[in-house]
N, CA and C of each residue as an Amber inpcrd file, in Angstrom:
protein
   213
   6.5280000  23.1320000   8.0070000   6.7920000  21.7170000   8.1960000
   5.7570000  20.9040000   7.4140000   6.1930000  19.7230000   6.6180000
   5.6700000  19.0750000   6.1040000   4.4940000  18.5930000   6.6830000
   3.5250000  17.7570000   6.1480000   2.7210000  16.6810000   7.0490000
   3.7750000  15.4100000   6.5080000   3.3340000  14.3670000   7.2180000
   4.1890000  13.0840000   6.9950000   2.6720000  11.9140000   7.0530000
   2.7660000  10.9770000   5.7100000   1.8460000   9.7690000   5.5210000
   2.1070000   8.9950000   6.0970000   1.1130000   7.9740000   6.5800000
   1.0860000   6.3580000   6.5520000   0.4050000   6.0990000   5.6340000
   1.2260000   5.2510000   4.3590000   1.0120000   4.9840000   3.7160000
   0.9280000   3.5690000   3.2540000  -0.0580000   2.8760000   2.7480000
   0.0220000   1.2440000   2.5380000   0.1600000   1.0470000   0.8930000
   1.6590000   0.2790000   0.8610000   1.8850000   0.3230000  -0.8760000
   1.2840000  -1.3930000  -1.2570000   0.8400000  -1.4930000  -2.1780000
   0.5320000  -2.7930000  -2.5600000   0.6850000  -2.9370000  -3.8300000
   1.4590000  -4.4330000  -4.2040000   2.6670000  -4.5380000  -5.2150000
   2.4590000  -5.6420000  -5.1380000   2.6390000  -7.0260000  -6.2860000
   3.2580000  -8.2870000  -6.0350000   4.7950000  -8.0860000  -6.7890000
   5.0830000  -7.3920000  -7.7210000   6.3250000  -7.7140000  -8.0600000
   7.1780000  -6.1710000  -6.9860000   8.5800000  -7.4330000  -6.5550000
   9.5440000  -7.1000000  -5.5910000  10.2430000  -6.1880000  -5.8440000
  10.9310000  -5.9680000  -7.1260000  11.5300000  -4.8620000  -7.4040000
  10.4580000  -3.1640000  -7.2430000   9.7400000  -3.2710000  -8.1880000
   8.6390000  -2.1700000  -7.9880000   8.1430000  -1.4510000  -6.8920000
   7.8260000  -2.7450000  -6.0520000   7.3790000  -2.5720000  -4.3400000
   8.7630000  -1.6900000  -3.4480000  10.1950000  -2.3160000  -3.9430000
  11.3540000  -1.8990000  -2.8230000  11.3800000  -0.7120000  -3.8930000
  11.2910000   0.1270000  -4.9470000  11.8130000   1.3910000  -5.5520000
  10.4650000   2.2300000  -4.8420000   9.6310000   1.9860000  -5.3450000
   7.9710000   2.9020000  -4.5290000   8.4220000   2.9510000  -2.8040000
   8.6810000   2.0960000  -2.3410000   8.8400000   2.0020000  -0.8570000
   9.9330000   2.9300000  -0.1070000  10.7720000   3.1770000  -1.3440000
  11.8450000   3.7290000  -0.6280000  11.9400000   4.5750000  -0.6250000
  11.3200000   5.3100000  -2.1030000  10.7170000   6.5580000  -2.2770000
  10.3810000   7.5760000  -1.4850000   9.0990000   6.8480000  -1.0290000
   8.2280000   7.1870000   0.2840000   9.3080000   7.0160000   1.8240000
   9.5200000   6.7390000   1.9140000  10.0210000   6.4180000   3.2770000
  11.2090000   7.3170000   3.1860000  12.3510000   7.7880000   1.9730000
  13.3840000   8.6870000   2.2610000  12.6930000  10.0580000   2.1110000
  11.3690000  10.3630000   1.8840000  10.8030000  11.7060000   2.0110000
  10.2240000  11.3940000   3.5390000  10.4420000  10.1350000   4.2050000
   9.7600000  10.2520000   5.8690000   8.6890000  10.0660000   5.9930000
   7.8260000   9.3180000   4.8000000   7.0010000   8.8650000   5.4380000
   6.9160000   7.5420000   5.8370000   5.9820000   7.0950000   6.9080000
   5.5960000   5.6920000   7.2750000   5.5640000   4.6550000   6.2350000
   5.7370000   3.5120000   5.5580000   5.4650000   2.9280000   4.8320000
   4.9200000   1.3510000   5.1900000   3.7980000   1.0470000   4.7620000
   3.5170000  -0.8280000   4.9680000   3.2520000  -1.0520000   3.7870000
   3.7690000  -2.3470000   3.5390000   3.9810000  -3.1160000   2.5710000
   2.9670000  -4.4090000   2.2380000   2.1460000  -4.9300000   1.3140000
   1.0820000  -5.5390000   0.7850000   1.6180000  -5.9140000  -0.4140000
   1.7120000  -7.7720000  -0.5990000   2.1880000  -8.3590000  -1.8450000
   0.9130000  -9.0140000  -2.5080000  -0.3600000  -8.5270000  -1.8640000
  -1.7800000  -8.8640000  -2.4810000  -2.5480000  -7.8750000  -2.2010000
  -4.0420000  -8.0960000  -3.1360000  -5.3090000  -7.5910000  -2.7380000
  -5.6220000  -7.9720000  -1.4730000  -5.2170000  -9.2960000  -1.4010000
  -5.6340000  -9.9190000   0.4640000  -5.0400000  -9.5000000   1.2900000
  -4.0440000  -9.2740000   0.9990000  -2.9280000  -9.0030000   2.1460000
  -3.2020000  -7.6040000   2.5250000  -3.6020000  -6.6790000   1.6140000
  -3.4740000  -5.5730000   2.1220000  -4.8050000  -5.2720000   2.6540000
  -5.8160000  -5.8610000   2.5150000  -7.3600000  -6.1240000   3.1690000
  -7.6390000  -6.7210000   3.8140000  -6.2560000  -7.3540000   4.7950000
  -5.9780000  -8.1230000   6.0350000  -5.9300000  -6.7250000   6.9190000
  -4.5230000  -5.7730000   6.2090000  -4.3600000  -4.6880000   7.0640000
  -4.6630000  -3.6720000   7.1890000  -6.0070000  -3.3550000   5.9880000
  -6.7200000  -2.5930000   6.1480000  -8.1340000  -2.5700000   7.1550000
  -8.1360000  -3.7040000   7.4690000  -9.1100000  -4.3000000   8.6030000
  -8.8140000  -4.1550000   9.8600000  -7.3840000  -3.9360000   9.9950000
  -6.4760000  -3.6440000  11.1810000  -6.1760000  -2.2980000  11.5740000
  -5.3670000  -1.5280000  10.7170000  -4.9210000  -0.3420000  10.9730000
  -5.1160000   0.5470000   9.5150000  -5.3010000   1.8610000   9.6710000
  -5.4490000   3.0040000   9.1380000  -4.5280000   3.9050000   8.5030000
  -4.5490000   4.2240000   7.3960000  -3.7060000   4.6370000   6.4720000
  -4.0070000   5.6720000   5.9740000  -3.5100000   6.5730000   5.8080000
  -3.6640000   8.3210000   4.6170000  -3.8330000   7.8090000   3.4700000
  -2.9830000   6.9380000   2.9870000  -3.3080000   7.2900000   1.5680000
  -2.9900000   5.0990000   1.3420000  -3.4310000   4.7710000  -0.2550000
  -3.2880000   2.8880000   0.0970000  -3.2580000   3.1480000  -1.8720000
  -2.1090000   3.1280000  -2.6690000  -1.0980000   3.0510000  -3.5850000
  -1.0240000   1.4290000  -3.7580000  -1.8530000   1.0790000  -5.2820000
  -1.9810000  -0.1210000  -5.3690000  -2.0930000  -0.2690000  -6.4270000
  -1.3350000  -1.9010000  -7.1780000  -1.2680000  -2.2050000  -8.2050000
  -2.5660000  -2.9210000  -8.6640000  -3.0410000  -2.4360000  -9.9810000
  -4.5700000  -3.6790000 -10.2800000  -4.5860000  -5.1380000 -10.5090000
  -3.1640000  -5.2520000 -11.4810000  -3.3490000  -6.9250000 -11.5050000
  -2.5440000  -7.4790000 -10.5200000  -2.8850000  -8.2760000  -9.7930000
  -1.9680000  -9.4290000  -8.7630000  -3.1180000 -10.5360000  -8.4360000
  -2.2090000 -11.1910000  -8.0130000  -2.7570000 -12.8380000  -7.5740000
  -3.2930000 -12.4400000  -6.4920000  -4.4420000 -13.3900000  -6.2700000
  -5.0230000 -13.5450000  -4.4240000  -5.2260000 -11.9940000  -4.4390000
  -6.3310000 -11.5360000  -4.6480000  -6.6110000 -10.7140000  -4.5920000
  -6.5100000  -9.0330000  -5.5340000  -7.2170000  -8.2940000  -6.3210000
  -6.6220000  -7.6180000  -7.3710000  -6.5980000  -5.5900000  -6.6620000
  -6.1790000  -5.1460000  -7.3950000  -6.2020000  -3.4990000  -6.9820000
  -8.1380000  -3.3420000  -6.5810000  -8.7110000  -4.1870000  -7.6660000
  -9.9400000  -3.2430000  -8.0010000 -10.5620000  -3.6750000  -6.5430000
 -10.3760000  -5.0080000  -5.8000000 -10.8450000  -5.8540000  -4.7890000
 -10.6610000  -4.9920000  -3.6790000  -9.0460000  -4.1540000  -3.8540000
  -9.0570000  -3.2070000  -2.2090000  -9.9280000  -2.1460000  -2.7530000
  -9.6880000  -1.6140000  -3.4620000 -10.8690000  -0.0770000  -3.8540000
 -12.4890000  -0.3000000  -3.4610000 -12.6980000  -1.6740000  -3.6760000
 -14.4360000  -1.9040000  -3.3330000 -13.7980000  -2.0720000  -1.8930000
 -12.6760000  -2.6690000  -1.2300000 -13.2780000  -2.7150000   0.2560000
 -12.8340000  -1.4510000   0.8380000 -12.1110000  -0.3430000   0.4270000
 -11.6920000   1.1040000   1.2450000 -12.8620000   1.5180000   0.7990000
 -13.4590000   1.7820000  -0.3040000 -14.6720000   2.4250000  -0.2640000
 -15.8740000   2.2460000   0.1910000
């Protein structure tokens, strides 16, 4: 039996975010969704994730911004 992720994807563009998302989620895993560096360092402050799949350039916040705060 597999293991299964919670995984946090972070994306600003919509198309990209729903093909990655769905990806993940029809192999079963958990998926949360982040349309910023902020946003997803809102919910990384909150809840806990296996693995956090992130784009570098976006508005309000960039990839490199969550990597300094998970690390």
């Amino acid at each position: 039996m597999r293991s299964k992720f919670r995984i946090l994807i972070v994306e600003d563009e919509p198309v990209i975010l729903s093909i990655v998302a769905d990806g993940f989620k029809s192999e079963g895993h958990m998926v949360v969704i982040a349309q910023s560096g902020n946003e997803a360092i809102a919910r990384l402050k909150k809840e806990k994730f296996d693995v956090v799949l992130s784009d570098l350039k976006m508005p309000n916040g960039t990839g490199l911004d969550v990597l300094s705060f998970v690390k």
